[in-house]
Amino acid sequence: MTAAAQPRVLIIGAGMSGLLMGIRLLQSGNTNFRIFEKAPKAGGTWRENTYPNLACDVFAVAYTYSFEPNPDWNYRFARGDEIQKYFERCERKYGLAPFISYSTAVTEARWEKDHWEILTASGERDRGDVLVSAAGALHHPNYPDIPGLREFAGPCFHTARWDHTVDLRGKRVGVIGTGSTASQVVPGIVDKVAEVHLFQRTPQWVMPTPDRKVSQAERARRHRFPWLLRLQHRLGLFLMEIFSRGVLGNRLLLRYLEAGCRANLRAIRDPELRRKLTPDYPAACKRLVISEDFAAAIQRDNAHLVTERIERIEPGGVRTGDGHLHELDVLVLATGFAPYKLDFEVIGAGGRRLAERMAGSPLMYRTVGVPGFPNYFVLFGPYSPIGNMSIIENSEVQANYVLQCIELIGRGVLRSMNPREDVALALKEDMRRQIRNTVWAGGCNSWYLDGNGEAVVYPFQYAHFRRELRAPLLADFETT
Ligand code: NAP
C-alpha cells in the first residue's frame, strides 16, 4: 500500500466519467491520482465524434455535472462542439491538467497481490491502490462485416472518425445504419450533397422533440438566477425518470411514447416510405431515436431510403440484394460501436483476465465492481442505467460510491475489496428476472444485448440504483 491517507488512484480515460472521478477526488482532498488518456485532449465521446449535426438528444440543462450547471448552452439540445468545450472548461476550472497524462495509452493493468500495476504503450509503469476504468461504453467503432468494404473506391469512414477533409458538396453519399447517429447525420448533410442514400436494415422509432436556439435573454436569466438553472436541471432529470418508467415496463407510458413516434411517422407523406420506416417491435426496445428533423430530411427529393439487403460493396457503390448498384462517391458507416470494449488488458487476482469475465454475459457487481478484480471500479460500464437515465447522473452516483471505497482504504479500514462472486451472481439473477419485464426484452436487436442476446442494462427504477450505491456493503466483499 502506498500513502495511507491518500490511496493512489489510477484512472483510465479523461472523458465525462474520468474527469468526474478526478474532480471528486480533488474535492475529497485526495491529490494522489493520475488520469491516463490516450488522446491529446479530454472529452471522450465528444472529442471523438465530430460528424455534421452532432448534438446530444438529452436536454442540455440536464446534460451537465450536478455541481457545474451551464447557463451558456446555445440550444435546447446542445451541439457536440459546445459539449466538448464544456468538458474542456471543467478540466481547466477544477485544475485537472496536472493530473492527466495525455497521449498516454494504457496497454495493461495487473493486480499484484495488494496493488495495481499499469503499463503504458511507451513502456512506462505506474502503480496504485485503486484502478478506475472510465474508458467509455461506446468507444470502438463497429466496422460492418460487409463483403467488399475495403474495395470502395471513394472515401469511406465511420461516423466516429469523420473525415473533414472530404468535401461532401455535390457528392453522392451513402450512409449505412439508421441509429441515433445516422438520424443526425442525414439531416446534417442532405442540403449539401447531391444525393444521400440511407441503407436501412431495421427501421427505428423516432421521437420528434422540438429543438430551438436558447435566446440571449434566457441565457442571461440563467446567469442571473442560478436557482432557475438548478430547477431546469432537476426538471430535465425528472422527465428522464418518467421515460425510464416507460422502458422499465410501464405500459401506459410506453403507449404514449409509441403514439408520439407514430405521429411522427404520419408526417411521412408517401405511404410506401412510411411503411418502410415503420418498425415491427415496441418503441424504445432499441435506443429511441430523438430527432425533429429526420422525417423531413428523408423526404427530400435527393434522399433515398434503401431497404434492400446490402449484398456487397463494390468500388463504385453498394450492390443490394435486388442486383441494383447504388452508385456513390462517399460511404459513411453509421454502424454503431462494439460496446464496453477496452483497448487494454486487465488482469485480476490469480491472473484472471477481465476480457474472459466479460465475454458472453458480463458479470458485474452492482454495476461498478467485478468479482476477482480487487480495488477495481468501472464507471459507466455494463449494467449501468445507460438506456434510461442521464449518463452523467449515472456516473456521479457511481463515482460517489467509488470515492467511499477509496476513503475506506485511506482510513485503513481495509486494504483491498473484492466483490464476492456469489453475491454478484445472485444480483445478476435478480437483474435478469427483472430485465424480462422491460422493453429491451421486446424482441429487437440492439447494442444493449450481450453475446447471448440478453440486455445488459439496469432494469430497476433509478431510486433503486441510488440506494444500491449509497454506501459500500462490506459483507458483499472479500476484504484484506
Ligand atoms: P446504433 O444505434 O448501434 O445503430 C447502428 C446502425 O447500424 C443500426 O441501424 C444497425 O442496423 C446498422 N448496422 C450495423 N451493422 C450493419 C450491417 N452490417 N449492415 C447494415 N446495417 C448495419 O449506433 P449509433 O447510431 O451510432 O448509436 C449508438 C448509440 O450512441 C445510441 O444508441 C446512443 O446511445 C448513442 N448516441 C447518442 C446520441 C445522442 O444524441 N445522445 C447521438 C448518437 C448516438 P440494425 O438496427 O439492423 O442492427
Coordinates of C-alpha atoms and ligand atoms in Angstrom, one line a residue:
M1 CA 0.0 0.0 0.0
T2 CA 1.2 3.5 -0.8
A3 CA 0.3 6.7 1.1
A4 CA -2.2 5.7 3.8
A5 CA -4.4 8.7 4.0
Q6 CA -4.5 9.2 0.2
P7 CA -4.7 5.9 -1.6
R8 CA -3.2 6.2 -5.0
V9 CA -5.9 6.1 -7.7
L10 CA -5.2 5.3 -11.3
I11 CA -8.0 6.3 -13.7
I12 CA -8.2 5.3 -17.3
G13 CA -9.9 7.8 -19.6
A14 CA -10.4 11.6 -19.4
G15 CA -13.9 11.7 -20.8
M16 CA -17.0 12.7 -18.8
S17 CA -16.6 9.9 -16.2
G18 CA -12.8 10.1 -15.8
L19 CA -12.8 13.9 -15.3
L20 CA -15.7 13.5 -12.8
M21 CA -13.7 10.9 -10.8
G22 CA -10.7 13.3 -10.8
I23 CA -12.9 16.2 -9.6
R24 CA -14.5 14.1 -6.9
L25 CA -11.0 13.0 -5.7
L26 CA -9.8 16.6 -5.6
Q27 CA -12.9 17.7 -3.7
S28 CA -12.3 15.0 -1.2
G29 CA -8.7 16.2 -0.6
N30 CA -7.0 13.4 -2.5
T31 CA -4.3 14.6 -4.8
N32 CA -2.7 11.2 -5.2
F33 CA -4.1 10.2 -8.5
R34 CA -3.3 10.1 -12.2
I35 CA -5.6 10.0 -15.2
F36 CA -4.3 8.2 -18.3
E37 CA -5.7 9.5 -21.5
K38 CA -4.6 8.0 -24.8
A39 CA -5.7 11.1 -26.8
P40 CA -4.0 14.5 -26.7
K41 CA -7.1 16.1 -25.1
A42 CA -10.0 15.4 -22.8
G43 CA -13.7 14.9 -23.8
G44 CA -14.2 11.2 -24.6
T45 CA -17.1 10.7 -27.0
W46 CA -17.5 14.4 -27.6
R47 CA -13.9 14.7 -28.7
E48 CA -14.1 11.7 -31.0
N49 CA -17.5 12.4 -32.6
T50 CA -17.5 15.4 -34.8
Y51 CA -19.9 14.4 -37.5
P52 CA -22.3 17.0 -39.1
N53 CA -25.3 18.0 -36.9
L54 CA -23.9 16.2 -33.9
A55 CA -26.0 17.1 -30.8
C56 CA -26.9 15.5 -27.6
D57 CA -30.5 14.3 -27.5
V58 CA -30.7 14.8 -23.7
F59 CA -32.0 18.3 -22.6
A60 CA -28.8 20.4 -22.4
V61 CA -29.8 21.8 -19.0
A62 CA -29.7 18.2 -17.7
Y63 CA -26.5 17.2 -19.5
T64 CA -24.0 18.7 -17.0
Y65 CA -22.4 17.6 -13.8
S66 CA -24.9 18.4 -11.0
F67 CA -22.3 20.7 -9.4
E68 CA -21.3 22.5 -12.6
P69 CA -24.5 23.8 -14.3
N70 CA -24.0 25.5 -17.6
P71 CA -26.1 28.7 -18.2
D72 CA -24.5 29.1 -21.7
W73 CA -25.9 26.3 -23.8
N74 CA -26.9 27.7 -27.1
Y75 CA -29.6 25.2 -28.0
R76 CA -32.2 23.2 -26.1
F77 CA -30.2 20.1 -27.2
A78 CA -26.6 21.1 -27.0
R79 CA -24.4 20.7 -30.1
G80 CA -21.4 18.4 -29.9
D81 CA -18.7 21.2 -30.0
E82 CA -20.3 23.1 -27.1
I83 CA -20.4 19.9 -25.0
Q84 CA -16.7 19.3 -25.8
K85 CA -15.9 22.9 -24.7
Y86 CA -17.9 22.3 -21.5
F87 CA -15.8 19.3 -20.5
E88 CA -12.6 21.1 -21.5
R89 CA -13.7 24.1 -19.3
C90 CA -14.3 21.7 -16.4
E91 CA -10.9 20.2 -16.9
R92 CA -9.4 23.8 -16.6
K93 CA -11.7 25.1 -13.8
Y94 CA -11.0 22.1 -11.5
G95 CA -7.3 22.2 -12.2
L96 CA -7.2 18.6 -13.5
A97 CA -4.5 19.1 -16.2
P98 CA -1.5 18.3 -13.9
F99 CA -3.1 15.0 -13.0
I100 CA -3.7 13.9 -16.6
S101 CA -1.2 12.2 -18.7
Y102 CA -2.3 12.9 -22.3
S103 CA -1.3 10.8 -25.3
T104 CA -0.6 8.0 -22.9
A105 CA -2.3 4.8 -23.7
V106 CA -2.6 2.1 -21.1
T107 CA -1.9 -1.3 -22.5
E108 CA -2.2 -3.5 -19.4
A109 CA -3.3 -3.2 -15.8
R110 CA -2.4 -6.1 -13.5
W111 CA -3.4 -6.8 -9.9
E112 CA -0.2 -7.7 -7.9
K113 CA -1.3 -9.1 -4.5
D114 CA -2.1 -5.7 -3.0
H115 CA -1.9 -3.1 -5.7
W116 CA -2.4 -2.4 -9.4
E117 CA 0.5 -2.1 -11.8
I118 CA -0.1 -0.2 -15.0
L119 CA 1.9 -0.5 -18.2
T120 CA 1.6 2.1 -21.0
A121 CA 2.2 1.9 -24.7
S122 CA 5.6 3.7 -24.2
G123 CA 6.7 1.1 -21.7
E124 CA 6.2 3.3 -18.6
R125 CA 5.0 1.7 -15.4
D126 CA 2.9 3.1 -12.6
R127 CA 1.3 1.6 -9.5
G128 CA -1.7 2.4 -7.5
D129 CA -4.0 1.1 -4.8
V130 CA -7.2 1.5 -6.8
L131 CA -7.9 1.3 -10.5
V132 CA -10.9 3.1 -12.1
S133 CA -11.9 2.3 -15.6
A134 CA -13.6 5.3 -17.1
A135 CA -12.9 4.2 -20.7
G136 CA -16.4 4.8 -22.1
A137 CA -19.1 2.5 -23.3
L138 CA -19.3 3.4 -26.9
H139 CA -15.8 3.9 -28.0
H140 CA -14.8 1.3 -30.5
P141 CA -16.4 1.8 -33.9
N142 CA -18.2 -1.2 -35.3
Y143 CA -17.0 -1.7 -38.8
P144 CA -19.6 -3.9 -40.6
D145 CA -18.6 -7.2 -41.9
I146 CA -19.9 -6.5 -45.4
P147 CA -18.1 -8.1 -48.3
G148 CA -16.0 -5.7 -50.4
L149 CA -16.0 -2.9 -47.8
R150 CA -12.3 -2.3 -48.5
E151 CA -12.8 -2.2 -52.2
F152 CA -14.9 1.0 -52.2
A153 CA -13.0 3.5 -54.4
G154 CA -14.1 6.7 -52.7
P155 CA -13.6 8.0 -49.1
C156 CA -15.2 5.6 -46.6
F157 CA -15.2 6.4 -42.9
H158 CA -17.1 5.6 -39.7
T159 CA -19.1 8.4 -38.1
A160 CA -16.8 8.5 -35.1
R161 CA -13.8 9.0 -37.4
W162 CA -15.4 11.7 -39.6
D163 CA -13.0 12.8 -42.3
H164 CA -13.5 16.5 -42.5
T165 CA -11.0 16.8 -45.5
V166 CA -13.7 15.2 -47.6
D167 CA -15.9 17.9 -49.2
L168 CA -19.4 16.4 -49.5
R169 CA -20.8 19.2 -51.7
G170 CA -22.4 17.8 -54.8
K171 CA -21.4 14.2 -53.9
R172 CA -23.5 11.0 -53.9
V173 CA -23.2 9.9 -50.3
G174 CA -24.2 6.5 -48.8
V175 CA -25.0 6.2 -45.1
I176 CA -25.2 2.7 -43.7
G177 CA -27.2 2.4 -40.5
T178 CA -30.2 4.2 -39.1
G179 CA -29.5 4.6 -35.4
S180 CA -29.3 7.9 -33.4
T181 CA -26.1 8.8 -35.2
A182 CA -27.4 8.3 -38.8
S183 CA -30.6 10.2 -37.9
Q184 CA -28.5 13.2 -37.0
V185 CA -26.1 12.8 -40.0
V186 CA -28.7 12.6 -42.7
P187 CA -30.4 15.9 -41.8
G188 CA -26.9 17.4 -41.3
I189 CA -25.8 16.6 -44.9
V190 CA -28.9 16.4 -47.0
D191 CA -28.8 20.1 -48.0
K192 CA -25.2 19.9 -49.1
V193 CA -24.9 16.7 -51.0
A194 CA -26.2 15.7 -54.5
E195 CA -27.8 12.6 -53.1
V196 CA -27.9 10.7 -49.9
H197 CA -28.7 7.0 -49.9
L198 CA -29.6 5.7 -46.4
F199 CA -29.2 2.0 -46.1
Q200 CA -31.6 0.7 -43.5
R201 CA -31.5 -2.8 -42.1
T202 CA -34.1 -2.2 -39.4
P203 CA -36.5 0.7 -39.1
Q204 CA -36.2 2.8 -35.9
W205 CA -38.8 4.5 -33.8
V206 CA -38.2 8.2 -34.0
M207 CA -39.5 10.7 -31.4
P208 CA -39.6 14.3 -32.6
T209 CA -38.6 16.5 -29.7
P210 CA -38.6 20.2 -30.8
D211 CA -35.2 21.8 -30.6
R212 CA -34.7 25.6 -30.5
K213 CA -32.0 28.1 -30.0
V214 CA -31.7 29.5 -26.5
S215 CA -32.2 33.3 -26.6
Q216 CA -29.6 35.7 -25.2
A217 CA -32.3 36.8 -22.7
E218 CA -32.8 33.3 -21.4
R219 CA -29.0 32.7 -21.1
A220 CA -28.8 36.0 -19.1
R221 CA -31.7 34.8 -16.9
R222 CA -29.8 31.5 -16.2
H223 CA -26.8 33.5 -15.2
R224 CA -28.7 35.8 -13.0
F225 CA -30.8 33.2 -11.3
P226 CA -28.7 30.1 -10.6
W227 CA -31.7 28.5 -8.8
L228 CA -33.6 28.6 -12.2
L229 CA -30.9 26.6 -13.9
R230 CA -30.8 24.1 -11.0
L231 CA -34.6 23.8 -11.3
Q232 CA -34.3 23.2 -15.0
H233 CA -31.6 20.6 -14.4
R234 CA -33.9 18.8 -12.0
L235 CA -36.8 19.0 -14.4
G236 CA -34.7 17.6 -17.2
L237 CA -33.7 14.6 -15.0
F238 CA -37.3 14.2 -13.8
L239 CA -38.5 13.9 -17.4
M240 CA -35.9 11.2 -18.0
E241 CA -37.1 9.4 -14.9
I242 CA -40.6 9.4 -16.4
F243 CA -39.1 8.0 -19.7
S244 CA -37.3 5.4 -17.5
R245 CA -40.5 4.2 -16.0
G246 CA -41.8 3.6 -19.5
V247 CA -38.8 1.5 -20.7
L248 CA -38.8 -0.4 -17.4
G249 CA -42.3 -1.7 -18.1
N250 CA -45.0 1.0 -17.5
R251 CA -47.3 0.1 -20.4
L252 CA -49.2 3.4 -20.4
L253 CA -46.0 5.4 -20.7
L254 CA -44.8 3.2 -23.4
R255 CA -48.0 3.6 -25.3
Y256 CA -47.6 7.3 -25.0
L257 CA -44.1 7.1 -26.4
E258 CA -45.1 5.0 -29.3
A259 CA -48.0 7.3 -30.0
G260 CA -45.5 10.2 -30.3
C261 CA -43.4 8.2 -32.7
R262 CA -46.5 7.2 -34.8
A263 CA -47.5 10.8 -35.0
N264 CA -44.0 11.5 -36.4
L265 CA -44.5 8.7 -39.0
R266 CA -47.8 10.3 -40.1
A267 CA -45.7 13.3 -41.3
I268 CA -44.2 10.9 -43.9
R269 CA -46.4 11.7 -46.9
D270 CA -45.5 8.7 -49.2
P271 CA -47.3 5.6 -47.8
E272 CA -44.6 3.3 -49.2
L273 CA -41.9 5.3 -47.5
R274 CA -43.9 5.4 -44.3
R275 CA -44.4 1.6 -44.4
K276 CA -40.6 1.1 -44.8
L277 CA -39.9 3.4 -41.9
T278 CA -42.4 1.7 -39.5
P279 CA -40.8 -0.7 -37.0
D280 CA -42.4 -4.0 -36.0
Y281 CA -41.1 -4.0 -32.4
P282 CA -42.0 -1.9 -29.4
A283 CA -40.9 1.7 -29.3
A284 CA -37.7 2.2 -27.2
C285 CA -36.7 -1.5 -27.4
K286 CA -33.8 -0.2 -29.4
R287 CA -32.4 3.1 -28.1
L288 CA -35.2 5.5 -29.1
V289 CA -34.1 8.0 -31.8
I290 CA -34.8 11.6 -30.8
S291 CA -35.0 13.7 -33.9
E292 CA -37.1 16.6 -35.0
D293 CA -35.6 16.8 -38.5
F294 CA -35.1 13.2 -39.7
A295 CA -38.6 12.8 -41.1
A296 CA -38.3 16.0 -43.2
A297 CA -34.8 15.1 -44.3
I298 CA -35.6 11.6 -45.6
Q299 CA -38.5 13.0 -47.6
R300 CA -36.2 15.4 -49.5
D301 CA -36.1 14.7 -53.3
N302 CA -32.3 13.9 -53.1
A303 CA -32.8 11.5 -50.1
H304 CA -33.3 7.8 -50.9
L305 CA -34.2 5.2 -48.3
V306 CA -32.8 1.8 -49.3
T307 CA -34.3 -1.2 -47.5
E308 CA -33.0 -4.0 -49.8
R309 CA -30.4 -6.1 -48.1
I310 CA -26.8 -5.0 -48.8
E311 CA -25.1 -7.7 -50.8
R312 CA -21.7 -6.3 -51.2
I313 CA -19.7 -3.1 -51.6
E314 CA -18.0 -2.5 -54.9
P315 CA -15.6 0.2 -56.0
G316 CA -18.5 2.2 -57.5
G317 CA -21.0 1.9 -54.7
V318 CA -23.3 -0.5 -52.8
R319 CA -24.8 -3.5 -54.5
T320 CA -28.1 -4.6 -52.9
G321 CA -29.9 -8.0 -53.0
D322 CA -32.1 -6.9 -56.0
G323 CA -28.9 -6.6 -58.1
H324 CA -29.0 -2.8 -58.2
L325 CA -25.8 -0.9 -57.8
H326 CA -26.3 2.3 -55.8
E327 CA -23.5 4.5 -57.2
L328 CA -21.7 6.5 -54.6
D329 CA -18.8 8.9 -54.2
V330 CA -18.5 8.7 -50.4
L331 CA -19.6 6.0 -48.0
V332 CA -20.3 6.8 -44.3
L333 CA -20.6 3.9 -41.8
A334 CA -23.1 4.9 -39.1
T335 CA -22.9 1.3 -37.9
G336 CA -22.5 2.0 -34.2
F337 CA -20.0 0.6 -31.7
A338 CA -18.7 -2.5 -30.1
P339 CA -19.9 -1.6 -26.6
Y340 CA -17.8 -1.8 -23.4
K341 CA -14.7 -3.0 -25.3
L342 CA -11.4 -2.0 -23.7
D343 CA -8.1 -1.4 -25.5
F344 CA -6.1 -2.5 -22.5
E345 CA -5.8 -5.9 -20.8
V346 CA -7.0 -6.0 -17.2
I347 CA -5.6 -8.9 -15.2
G348 CA -7.1 -9.6 -11.8
A349 CA -6.3 -11.8 -8.8
G350 CA -4.8 -15.2 -9.8
G351 CA -4.1 -14.0 -13.4
R352 CA -7.8 -13.9 -14.3
R353 CA -8.4 -11.8 -17.5
L354 CA -11.2 -9.3 -17.5
A355 CA -11.9 -9.9 -21.2
E356 CA -12.8 -13.5 -20.4
R357 CA -15.0 -12.4 -17.5
M358 CA -16.9 -10.0 -19.8
A359 CA -17.2 -12.4 -22.8
G360 CA -20.6 -13.6 -23.5
S361 CA -22.6 -12.4 -20.5
P362 CA -20.6 -10.0 -18.3
L363 CA -20.5 -10.4 -14.5
M364 CA -20.6 -7.1 -12.6
Y365 CA -21.1 -6.3 -9.0
R366 CA -23.7 -3.5 -8.6
T367 CA -22.6 -2.0 -12.0
V368 CA -19.2 -0.9 -10.5
G369 CA -17.2 -3.9 -9.5
V370 CA -16.1 -7.2 -10.9
P371 CA -15.5 -10.3 -8.8
G372 CA -11.9 -11.4 -9.0
F373 CA -10.7 -7.8 -9.6
P374 CA -10.0 -6.3 -6.2
N375 CA -10.0 -2.5 -5.9
Y376 CA -11.1 -2.2 -9.5
F377 CA -14.1 0.0 -10.3
V378 CA -15.9 0.7 -13.5
L379 CA -17.8 3.9 -14.3
F380 CA -20.5 3.7 -16.9
G381 CA -19.9 0.0 -17.7
P382 CA -22.2 -2.9 -18.4
Y383 CA -25.5 -3.0 -16.5
S384 CA -25.3 0.8 -15.8
P385 CA -28.6 2.6 -16.3
I386 CA -27.5 3.7 -19.7
G387 CA -30.6 3.1 -21.6
N388 CA -32.9 5.0 -19.3
M389 CA -31.1 7.7 -17.3
S390 CA -28.8 10.6 -17.8
I391 CA -25.4 9.1 -18.1
I392 CA -23.8 12.0 -16.2
E393 CA -26.1 11.4 -13.2
N394 CA -25.3 7.7 -13.5
S395 CA -21.6 8.4 -13.3
E396 CA -22.0 10.8 -10.4
V397 CA -23.8 8.1 -8.4
Q398 CA -21.1 5.6 -9.3
A399 CA -18.2 8.0 -8.6
N400 CA -19.5 8.9 -5.2
Y401 CA -19.7 5.2 -4.4
V402 CA -16.1 4.6 -5.6
L403 CA -15.0 7.6 -3.6
Q404 CA -16.4 6.0 -0.4
C405 CA -14.5 2.8 -1.2
I406 CA -11.3 4.7 -1.7
E407 CA -11.9 6.5 1.6
L408 CA -12.3 3.1 3.4
I409 CA -8.9 2.2 2.1
G410 CA -7.5 5.6 3.1
R411 CA -8.8 5.3 6.6
G412 CA -7.1 1.9 6.9
V413 CA -10.4 0.1 7.4
L414 CA -9.3 -2.3 4.7
R415 CA -6.5 -2.6 2.1
S416 CA -8.4 -4.4 -0.7
M417 CA -12.0 -5.2 -1.5
N418 CA -13.0 -7.8 -4.0
P419 CA -16.7 -8.3 -4.7
R420 CA -17.9 -11.7 -3.8
E421 CA -18.8 -13.9 -6.8
D422 CA -21.8 -15.5 -5.1
V423 CA -23.2 -12.1 -4.3
A424 CA -22.6 -10.8 -7.9
L425 CA -24.2 -13.9 -9.3
A426 CA -27.3 -13.6 -7.1
L427 CA -27.7 -9.9 -8.0
K428 CA -27.3 -10.7 -11.7
E429 CA -30.0 -13.3 -11.4
D430 CA -32.3 -10.6 -9.9
M431 CA -31.5 -8.3 -12.8
R432 CA -32.1 -11.0 -15.4
R433 CA -35.5 -11.7 -14.0
Q434 CA -36.4 -8.1 -14.0
I435 CA -35.0 -7.4 -17.5
R436 CA -37.7 -9.7 -18.8
N437 CA -40.3 -7.1 -17.8
T438 CA -38.5 -4.2 -19.6
V439 CA -38.9 -3.0 -23.2
W440 CA -35.4 -4.1 -24.0
A441 CA -36.6 -7.7 -23.9
G442 CA -39.1 -6.7 -26.6
G443 CA -37.5 -8.9 -29.3
C444 CA -35.4 -6.4 -31.2
N445 CA -31.7 -6.5 -31.8
S446 CA -29.6 -3.7 -30.2
W447 CA -26.3 -2.8 -28.7
Y448 CA -27.9 -3.3 -25.3
L449 CA -27.7 -7.0 -25.8
D450 CA -24.7 -9.2 -24.8
G451 CA -23.2 -12.1 -26.7
N452 CA -26.0 -14.3 -25.5
G453 CA -28.7 -11.9 -26.7
E454 CA -29.6 -10.7 -23.2
A455 CA -29.8 -7.0 -22.3
V456 CA -27.0 -5.7 -20.1
V457 CA -28.9 -2.7 -18.8
Y458 CA -30.1 -1.7 -15.4
P459 CA -33.7 -2.9 -15.1
F460 CA -34.7 -1.3 -11.8
Q461 CA -36.0 2.2 -11.0
Y462 CA -33.4 4.8 -10.5
A463 CA -34.2 5.2 -6.8
H464 CA -33.1 1.5 -6.5
F465 CA -29.8 2.3 -8.2
R466 CA -29.2 5.3 -5.9
R467 CA -30.0 3.0 -2.9
E468 CA -27.7 0.2 -4.1
L469 CA -24.8 2.6 -4.5
R470 CA -25.4 4.8 -1.5
A471 CA -22.6 3.2 0.5
P472 CA -20.4 0.0 0.2
L473 CA -21.8 -3.0 1.9
L474 CA -18.7 -4.7 3.3
A475 CA -20.4 -8.0 3.7
D476 CA -20.5 -8.2 -0.1
F477 CA -16.7 -8.2 -0.4
E478 CA -13.8 -10.4 0.4
T479 CA -11.5 -7.9 2.1
T480 CA -7.9 -7.8 3.3
Ligands
NAP1 P1 -26.6 2.0 -33.3 O1 -27.7 2.6 -32.6 O2 -25.9 0.8 -32.8 O3 -27.0 1.8 -34.8 C1 -26.2 1.2 -35.7 C2 -26.9 1.1 -37.1 O4 -26.1 0.4 -38.0 C3 -28.2 0.3 -37.0 O5 -29.2 0.8 -37.8 C4 -27.8 -1.1 -37.5 O6 -28.8 -1.9 -38.0 C5 -26.8 -0.7 -38.5 N1 -25.9 -1.7 -38.9 C6 -24.9 -2.2 -38.1 N2 -24.2 -3.2 -38.8 C7 -24.8 -3.2 -40.0 C8 -24.5 -4.0 -41.2 N3 -23.5 -4.9 -41.2 N4 -25.3 -3.8 -42.2 C9 -26.3 -2.9 -42.2 N5 -26.6 -2.1 -41.2 C10 -25.8 -2.3 -40.1 O7 -25.4 3.1 -33.5 P2 -25.4 4.7 -33.4 O8 -26.5 5.2 -34.2 O9 -24.0 5.1 -33.6 O10 -25.8 4.9 -31.9 C11 -25.2 4.2 -30.8 C12 -25.6 4.9 -29.5 O11 -24.8 6.1 -29.4 C13 -27.0 5.3 -29.4 O12 -27.9 4.2 -29.1 C14 -26.9 6.3 -28.3 O13 -26.9 5.6 -27.0 C15 -25.6 7.0 -28.6 N6 -25.8 8.2 -29.3 C16 -26.4 9.2 -28.7 C17 -26.6 10.4 -29.3 C18 -27.2 11.5 -28.5 O14 -27.7 12.4 -29.1 N7 -27.2 11.4 -27.2 C19 -26.3 10.5 -30.7 C20 -25.8 9.5 -31.3 C21 -25.5 8.3 -30.7 P3 -29.7 -2.8 -37.1 O15 -30.6 -1.9 -36.3 O16 -30.4 -3.7 -38.0 O17 -28.8 -3.6 -36.2

